[in-house]
PDB file of C-alpha atoms and ligand atoms in Angstrom:
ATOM      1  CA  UNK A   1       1.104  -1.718  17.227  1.00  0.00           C
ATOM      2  CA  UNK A   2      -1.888   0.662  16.453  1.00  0.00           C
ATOM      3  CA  UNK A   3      -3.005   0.142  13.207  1.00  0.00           C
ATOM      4  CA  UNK A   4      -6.097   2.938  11.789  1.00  0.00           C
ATOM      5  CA  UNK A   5      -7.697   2.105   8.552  1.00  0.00           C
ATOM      6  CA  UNK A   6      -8.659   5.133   5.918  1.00  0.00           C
ATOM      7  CA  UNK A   7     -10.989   4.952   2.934  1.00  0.00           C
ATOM      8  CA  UNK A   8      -9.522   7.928   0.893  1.00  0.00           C
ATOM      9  CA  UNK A   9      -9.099   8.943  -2.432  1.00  0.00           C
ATOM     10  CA  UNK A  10     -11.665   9.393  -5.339  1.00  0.00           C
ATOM     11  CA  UNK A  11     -11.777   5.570  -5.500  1.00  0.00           C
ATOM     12  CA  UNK A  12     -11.684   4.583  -2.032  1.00  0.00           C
ATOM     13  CA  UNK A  13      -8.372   3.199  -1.699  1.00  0.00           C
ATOM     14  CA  UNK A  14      -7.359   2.039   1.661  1.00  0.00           C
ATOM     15  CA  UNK A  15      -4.923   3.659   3.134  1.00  0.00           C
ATOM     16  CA  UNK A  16      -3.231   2.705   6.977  1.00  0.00           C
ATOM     17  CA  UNK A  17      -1.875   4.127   9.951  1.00  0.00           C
ATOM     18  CA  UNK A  18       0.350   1.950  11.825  1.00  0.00           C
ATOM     19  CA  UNK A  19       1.870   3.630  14.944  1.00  0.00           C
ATOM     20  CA  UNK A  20       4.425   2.122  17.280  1.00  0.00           C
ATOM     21  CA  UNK A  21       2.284   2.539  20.862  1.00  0.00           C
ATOM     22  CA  UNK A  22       5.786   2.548  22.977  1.00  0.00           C
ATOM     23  CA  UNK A  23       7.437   5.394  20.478  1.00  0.00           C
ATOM     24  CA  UNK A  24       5.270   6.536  18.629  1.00  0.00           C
ATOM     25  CA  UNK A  25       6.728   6.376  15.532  1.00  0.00           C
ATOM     26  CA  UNK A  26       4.608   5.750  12.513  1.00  0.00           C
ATOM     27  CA  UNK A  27       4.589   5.096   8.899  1.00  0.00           C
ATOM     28  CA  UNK A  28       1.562   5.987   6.664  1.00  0.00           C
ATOM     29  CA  UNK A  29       0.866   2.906   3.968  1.00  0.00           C
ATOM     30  CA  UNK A  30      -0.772   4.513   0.691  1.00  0.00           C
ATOM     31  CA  UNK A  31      -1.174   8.072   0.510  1.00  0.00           C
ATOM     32  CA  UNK A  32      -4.308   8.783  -1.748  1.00  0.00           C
ATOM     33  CA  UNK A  33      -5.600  12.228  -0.072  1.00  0.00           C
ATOM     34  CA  UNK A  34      -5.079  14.483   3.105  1.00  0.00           C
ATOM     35  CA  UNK A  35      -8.057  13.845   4.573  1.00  0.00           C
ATOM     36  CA  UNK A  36      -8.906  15.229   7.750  1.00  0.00           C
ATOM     37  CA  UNK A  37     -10.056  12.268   9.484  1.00  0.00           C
ATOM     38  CA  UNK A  38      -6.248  11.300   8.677  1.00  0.00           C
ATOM     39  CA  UNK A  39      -4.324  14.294  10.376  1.00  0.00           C
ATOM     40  CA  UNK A  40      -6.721  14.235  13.231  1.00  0.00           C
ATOM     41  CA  UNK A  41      -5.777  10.280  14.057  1.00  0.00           C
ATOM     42  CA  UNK A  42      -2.432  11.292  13.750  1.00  0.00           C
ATOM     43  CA  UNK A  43      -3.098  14.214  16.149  1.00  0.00           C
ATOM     44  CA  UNK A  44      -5.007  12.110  18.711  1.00  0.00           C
ATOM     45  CA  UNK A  45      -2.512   9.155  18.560  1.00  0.00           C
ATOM     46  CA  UNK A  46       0.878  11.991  19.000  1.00  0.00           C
ATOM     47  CA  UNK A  47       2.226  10.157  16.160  1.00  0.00           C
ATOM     48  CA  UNK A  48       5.051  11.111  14.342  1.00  0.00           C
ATOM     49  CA  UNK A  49       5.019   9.803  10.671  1.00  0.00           C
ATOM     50  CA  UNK A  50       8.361   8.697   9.411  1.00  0.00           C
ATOM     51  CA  UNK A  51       7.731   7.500   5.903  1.00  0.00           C
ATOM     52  CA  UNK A  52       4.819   7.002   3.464  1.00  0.00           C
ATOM     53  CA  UNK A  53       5.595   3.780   2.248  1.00  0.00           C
ATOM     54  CA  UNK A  54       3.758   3.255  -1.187  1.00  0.00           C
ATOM     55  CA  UNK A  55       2.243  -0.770  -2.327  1.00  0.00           C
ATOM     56  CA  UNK A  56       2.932   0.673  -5.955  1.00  0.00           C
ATOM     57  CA  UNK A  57       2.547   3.636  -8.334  1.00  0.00           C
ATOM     58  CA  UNK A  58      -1.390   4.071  -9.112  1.00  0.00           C
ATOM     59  CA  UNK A  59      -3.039   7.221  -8.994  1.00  0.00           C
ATOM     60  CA  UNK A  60      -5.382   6.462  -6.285  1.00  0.00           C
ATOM     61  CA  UNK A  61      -3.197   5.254  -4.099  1.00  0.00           C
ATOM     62  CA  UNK A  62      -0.754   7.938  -4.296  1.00  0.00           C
ATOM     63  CA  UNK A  63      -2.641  11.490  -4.887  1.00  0.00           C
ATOM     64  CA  UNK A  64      -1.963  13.209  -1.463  1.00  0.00           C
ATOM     65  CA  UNK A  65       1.567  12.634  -1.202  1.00  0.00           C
ATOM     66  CA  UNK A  66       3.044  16.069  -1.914  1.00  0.00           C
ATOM     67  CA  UNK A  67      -0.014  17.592   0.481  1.00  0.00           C
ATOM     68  CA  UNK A  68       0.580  14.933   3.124  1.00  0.00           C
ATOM     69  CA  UNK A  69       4.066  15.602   2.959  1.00  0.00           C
ATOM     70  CA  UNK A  70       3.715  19.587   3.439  1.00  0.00           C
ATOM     71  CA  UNK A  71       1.643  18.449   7.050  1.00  0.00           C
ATOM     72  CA  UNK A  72       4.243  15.440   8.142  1.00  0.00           C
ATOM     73  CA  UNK A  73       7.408  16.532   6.782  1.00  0.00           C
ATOM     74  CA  UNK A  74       8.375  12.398   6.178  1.00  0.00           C
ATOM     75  CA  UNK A  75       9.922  10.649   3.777  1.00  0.00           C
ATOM     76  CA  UNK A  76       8.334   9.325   0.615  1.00  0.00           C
ATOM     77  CA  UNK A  77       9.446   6.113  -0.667  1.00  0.00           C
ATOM     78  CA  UNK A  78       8.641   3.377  -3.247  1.00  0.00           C
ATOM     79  CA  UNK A  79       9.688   0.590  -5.707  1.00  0.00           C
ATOM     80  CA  UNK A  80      11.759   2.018  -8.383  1.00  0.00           C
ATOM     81  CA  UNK A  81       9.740   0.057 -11.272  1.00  0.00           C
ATOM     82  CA  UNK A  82       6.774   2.078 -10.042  1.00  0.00           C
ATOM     83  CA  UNK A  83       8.065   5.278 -10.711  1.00  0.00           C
ATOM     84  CA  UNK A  84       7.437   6.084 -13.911  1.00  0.00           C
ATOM     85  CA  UNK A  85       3.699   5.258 -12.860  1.00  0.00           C
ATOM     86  CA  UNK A  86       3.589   8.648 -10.995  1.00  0.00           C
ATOM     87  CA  UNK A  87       4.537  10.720 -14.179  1.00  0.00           C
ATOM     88  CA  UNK A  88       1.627   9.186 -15.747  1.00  0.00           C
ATOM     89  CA  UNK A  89      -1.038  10.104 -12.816  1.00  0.00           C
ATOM     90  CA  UNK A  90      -2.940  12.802 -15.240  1.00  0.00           C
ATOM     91  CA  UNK A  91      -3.415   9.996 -17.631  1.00  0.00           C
ATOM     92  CA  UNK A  92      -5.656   8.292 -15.596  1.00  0.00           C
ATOM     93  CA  UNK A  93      -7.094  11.071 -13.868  1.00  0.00           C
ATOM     94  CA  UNK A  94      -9.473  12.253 -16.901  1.00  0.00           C
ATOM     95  CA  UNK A  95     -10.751   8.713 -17.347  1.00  0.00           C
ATOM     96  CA  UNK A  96     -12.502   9.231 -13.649  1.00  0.00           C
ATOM     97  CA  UNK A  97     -13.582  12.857 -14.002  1.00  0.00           C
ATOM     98  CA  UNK A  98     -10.890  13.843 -12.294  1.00  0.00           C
ATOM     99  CA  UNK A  99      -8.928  17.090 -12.795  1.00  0.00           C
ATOM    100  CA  UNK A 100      -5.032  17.189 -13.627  1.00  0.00           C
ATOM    101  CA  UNK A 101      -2.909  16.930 -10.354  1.00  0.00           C
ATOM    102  CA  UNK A 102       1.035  17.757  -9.346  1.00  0.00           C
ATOM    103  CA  UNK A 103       3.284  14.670 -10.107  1.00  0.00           C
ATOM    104  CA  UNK A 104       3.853  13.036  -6.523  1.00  0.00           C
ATOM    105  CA  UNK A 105       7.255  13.215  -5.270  1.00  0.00           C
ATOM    106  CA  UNK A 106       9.513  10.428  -3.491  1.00  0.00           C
ATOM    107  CA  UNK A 107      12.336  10.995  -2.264  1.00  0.00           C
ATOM    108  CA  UNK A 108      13.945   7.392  -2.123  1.00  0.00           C
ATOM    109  CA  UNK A 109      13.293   3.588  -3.560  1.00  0.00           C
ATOM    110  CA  UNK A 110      13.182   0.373  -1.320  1.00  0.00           C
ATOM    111  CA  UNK A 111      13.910  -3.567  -2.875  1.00  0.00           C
ATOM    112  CA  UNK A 112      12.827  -6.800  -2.119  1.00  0.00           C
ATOM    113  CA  UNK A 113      13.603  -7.586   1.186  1.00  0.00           C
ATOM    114  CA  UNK A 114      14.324  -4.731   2.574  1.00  0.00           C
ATOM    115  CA  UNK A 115      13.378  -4.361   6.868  1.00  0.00           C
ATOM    116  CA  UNK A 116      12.680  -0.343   7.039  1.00  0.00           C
ATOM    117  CA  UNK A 117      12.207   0.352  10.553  1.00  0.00           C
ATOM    118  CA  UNK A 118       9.990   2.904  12.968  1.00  0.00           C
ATOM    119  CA  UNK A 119      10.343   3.020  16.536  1.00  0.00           C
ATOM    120  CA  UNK A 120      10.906  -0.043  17.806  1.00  0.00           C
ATOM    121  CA  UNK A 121       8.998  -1.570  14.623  1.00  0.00           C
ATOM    122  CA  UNK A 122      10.932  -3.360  11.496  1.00  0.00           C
ATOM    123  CA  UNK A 123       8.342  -3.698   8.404  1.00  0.00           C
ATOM    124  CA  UNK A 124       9.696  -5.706   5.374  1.00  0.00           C
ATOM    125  CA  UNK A 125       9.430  -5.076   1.643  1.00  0.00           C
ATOM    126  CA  UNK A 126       7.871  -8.192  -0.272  1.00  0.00           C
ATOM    127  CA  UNK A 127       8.377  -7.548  -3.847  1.00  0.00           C
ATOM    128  CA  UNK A 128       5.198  -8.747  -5.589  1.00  0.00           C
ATOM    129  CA  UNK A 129       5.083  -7.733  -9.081  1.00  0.00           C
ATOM    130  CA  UNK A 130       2.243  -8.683 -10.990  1.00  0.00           C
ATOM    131  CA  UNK A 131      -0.652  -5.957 -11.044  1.00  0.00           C
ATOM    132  CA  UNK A 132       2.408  -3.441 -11.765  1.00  0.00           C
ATOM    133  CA  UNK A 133       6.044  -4.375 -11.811  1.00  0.00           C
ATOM    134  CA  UNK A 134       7.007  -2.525  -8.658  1.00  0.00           C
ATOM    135  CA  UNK A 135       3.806  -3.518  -6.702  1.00  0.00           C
ATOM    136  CA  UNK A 136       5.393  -4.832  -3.110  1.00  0.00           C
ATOM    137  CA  UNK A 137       3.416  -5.808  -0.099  1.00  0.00           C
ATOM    138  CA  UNK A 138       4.891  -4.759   3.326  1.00  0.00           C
ATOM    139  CA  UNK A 139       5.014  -7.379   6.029  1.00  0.00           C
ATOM    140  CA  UNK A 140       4.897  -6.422   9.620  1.00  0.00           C
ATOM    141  CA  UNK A 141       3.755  -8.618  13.041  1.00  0.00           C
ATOM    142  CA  UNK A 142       1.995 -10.962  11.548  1.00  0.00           C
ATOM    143  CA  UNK A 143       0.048  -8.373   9.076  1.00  0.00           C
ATOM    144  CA  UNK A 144       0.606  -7.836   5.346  1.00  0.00           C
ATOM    145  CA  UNK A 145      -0.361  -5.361   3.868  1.00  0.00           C
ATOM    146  CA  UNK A 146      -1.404  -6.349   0.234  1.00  0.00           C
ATOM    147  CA  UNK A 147      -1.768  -3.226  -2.367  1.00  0.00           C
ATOM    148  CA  UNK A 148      -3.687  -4.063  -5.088  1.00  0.00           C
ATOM    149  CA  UNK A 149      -2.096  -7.129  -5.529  1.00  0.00           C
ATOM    150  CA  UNK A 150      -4.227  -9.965  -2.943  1.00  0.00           C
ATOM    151  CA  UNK A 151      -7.934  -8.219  -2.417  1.00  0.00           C
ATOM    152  CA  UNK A 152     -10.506 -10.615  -0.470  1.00  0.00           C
ATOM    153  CA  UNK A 153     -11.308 -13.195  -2.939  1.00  0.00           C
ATOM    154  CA  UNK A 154     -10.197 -11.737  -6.012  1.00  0.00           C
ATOM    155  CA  UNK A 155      -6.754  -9.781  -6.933  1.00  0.00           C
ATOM    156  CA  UNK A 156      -5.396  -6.928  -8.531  1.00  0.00           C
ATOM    157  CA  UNK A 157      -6.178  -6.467 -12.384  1.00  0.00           C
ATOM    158  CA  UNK A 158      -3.501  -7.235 -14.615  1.00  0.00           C
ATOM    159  CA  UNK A 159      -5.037  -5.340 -17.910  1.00  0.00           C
ATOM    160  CA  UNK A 160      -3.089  -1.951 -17.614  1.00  0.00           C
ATOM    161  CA  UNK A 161       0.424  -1.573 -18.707  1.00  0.00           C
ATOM    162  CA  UNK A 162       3.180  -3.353 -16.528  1.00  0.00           C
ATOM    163  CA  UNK A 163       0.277  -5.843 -15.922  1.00  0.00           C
ATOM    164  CA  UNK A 164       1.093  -9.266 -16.076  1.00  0.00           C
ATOM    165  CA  UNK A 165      -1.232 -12.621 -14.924  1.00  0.00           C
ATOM    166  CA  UNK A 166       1.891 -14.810 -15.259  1.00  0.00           C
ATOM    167  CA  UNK A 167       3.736 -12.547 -12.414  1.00  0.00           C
ATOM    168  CA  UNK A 168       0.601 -12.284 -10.252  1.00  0.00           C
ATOM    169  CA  UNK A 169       0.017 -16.041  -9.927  1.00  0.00           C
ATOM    170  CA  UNK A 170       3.362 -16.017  -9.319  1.00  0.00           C
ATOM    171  CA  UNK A 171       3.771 -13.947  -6.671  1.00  0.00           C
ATOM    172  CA  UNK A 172       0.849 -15.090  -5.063  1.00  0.00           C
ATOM    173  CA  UNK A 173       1.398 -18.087  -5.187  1.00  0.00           C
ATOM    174  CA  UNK A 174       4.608 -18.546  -4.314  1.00  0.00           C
ATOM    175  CA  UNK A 175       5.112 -15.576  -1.849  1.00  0.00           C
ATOM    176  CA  UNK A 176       2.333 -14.523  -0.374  1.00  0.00           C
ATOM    177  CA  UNK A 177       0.845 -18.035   0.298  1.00  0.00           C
ATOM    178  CA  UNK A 178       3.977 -19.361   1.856  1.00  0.00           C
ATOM    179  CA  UNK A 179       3.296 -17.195   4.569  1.00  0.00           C
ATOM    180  CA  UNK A 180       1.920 -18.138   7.690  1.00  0.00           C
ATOM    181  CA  UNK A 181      -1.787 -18.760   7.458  1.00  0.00           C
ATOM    182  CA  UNK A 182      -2.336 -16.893   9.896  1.00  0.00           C
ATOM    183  CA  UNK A 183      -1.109 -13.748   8.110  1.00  0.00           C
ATOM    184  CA  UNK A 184      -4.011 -11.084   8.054  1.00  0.00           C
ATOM    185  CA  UNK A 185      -3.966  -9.474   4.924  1.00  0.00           C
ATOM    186  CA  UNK A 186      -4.859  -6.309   4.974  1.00  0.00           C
ATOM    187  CA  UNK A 187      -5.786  -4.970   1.104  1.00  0.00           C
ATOM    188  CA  UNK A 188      -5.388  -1.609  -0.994  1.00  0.00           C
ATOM    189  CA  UNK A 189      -9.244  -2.154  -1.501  1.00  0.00           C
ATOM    190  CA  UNK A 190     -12.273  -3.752   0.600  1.00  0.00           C
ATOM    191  CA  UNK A 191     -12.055  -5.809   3.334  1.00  0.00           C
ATOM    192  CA  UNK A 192      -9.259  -7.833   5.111  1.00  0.00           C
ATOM    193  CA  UNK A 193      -8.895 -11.096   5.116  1.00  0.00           C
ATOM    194  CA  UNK A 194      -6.439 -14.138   5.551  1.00  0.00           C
ATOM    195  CA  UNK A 195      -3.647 -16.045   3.898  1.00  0.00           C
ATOM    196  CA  UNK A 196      -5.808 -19.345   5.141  1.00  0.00           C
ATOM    197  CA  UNK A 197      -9.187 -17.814   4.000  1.00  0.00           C
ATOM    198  CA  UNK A 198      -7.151 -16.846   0.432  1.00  0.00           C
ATOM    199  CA  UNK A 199      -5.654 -20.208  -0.148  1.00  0.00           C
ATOM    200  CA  UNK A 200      -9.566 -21.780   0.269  1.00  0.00           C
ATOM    201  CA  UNK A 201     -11.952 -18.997  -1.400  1.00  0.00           C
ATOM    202  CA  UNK A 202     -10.200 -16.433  -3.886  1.00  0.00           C
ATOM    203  CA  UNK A 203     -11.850 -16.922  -6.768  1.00  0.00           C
ATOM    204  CA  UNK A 204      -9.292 -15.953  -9.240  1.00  0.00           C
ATOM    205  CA  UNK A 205      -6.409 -18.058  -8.008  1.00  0.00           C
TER     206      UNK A 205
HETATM  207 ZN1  LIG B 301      -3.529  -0.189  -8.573  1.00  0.00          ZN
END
């Protein structure tokens, strides 16, 4: 599996490509701007994107969705607590300078556990509320993919509404690190990073 990393968005969110190499098939994880260094990869690589699959509702993680969709024609999907986040998008935009923006569209919701597959690739829905109550992680060959809910060394604030410590330690704790250590987390922010590494240096944990 090809996997492309993408700082995009006003914020620099992390967004990722993940392509099946045999098929070709593809899903796009976070969707927080068309950029062109995005379409191009998916040019070069002939993939064909399937589904934007969404870590959770936040502005900068979601803000090219309806564009992105007008160039891929895929499917936009995401936890069904995390809805109502993208009806609140031009809150948040002001607060960063940002002008007002069209509410993101989905067009279906996935649950805990759910295997959604591309190609001849399954990726599994993790559930992992805590920074928002439909954040999930997606888990695929040995690779999560973390939202803003495990960053390298620290994790997702808990401060705006639908954030809860409680459910973050919890999830963490009890999902995320009874993974494999070997996991490679990959982050909706910075750097990536390990389930072993996590379990011995976050600092909020
Ligand atoms: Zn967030």
């Amino acid at each position: 599996m090809i996997v492309k990393q993408f700082f995009a968005g006003p914020i620099n969110a992390n967004n990722y490509l993940l392509v099946d190499e045999t098929t070709k098939d593809a899903v796009l994880i976070d969707c927080s701007e068309v950029k062109e260094e995005i379409l191009e990869t998916i040019k070069e690589l002939g993939a064909k994107v399937k589904y934007i699959l969404l870590t959770h509702g936040h502005f900068d993680h979601v803000m090219g969705v309806n564009e992105m969709k007008k160039h891929l024609n895929c499917e936009v999907l995401i936890h069904e607590k995390d809805v109502e986040w993208l009806s609140h998008i031009n809150e948040a935009l002001p607060m960063f300078g940002l002008p007002p923006a069209e509410i993101p569209q989905y067009d279906k919701n996935f649950s805990d556990g759910e295997v959604i597959t591309f190609g001849n690739k399954n990726i599994k829905v993790i559930h992992t509320p805590g920074h928002t109550q439909g954040s999930v992680c997606f888990m695929i060959d040995g690779k999560l993919f973390s939202g803003d809910t495990l960053f390298k060394e620290a994790v997702g604030r808990v401060d705006l509404p639908g954030g809860s410590w409680n459910d973050i330690q919890n999830s963490i704790v009890n999902i995320l690190f009874k993974l494999d250590n070997d996991t490679i987390v990959y982050p909706g922010h910075g750097d990536a990073t390990s389930i072993r590494y996590e379990k011995e240096f976050n600092r909020e944990i």
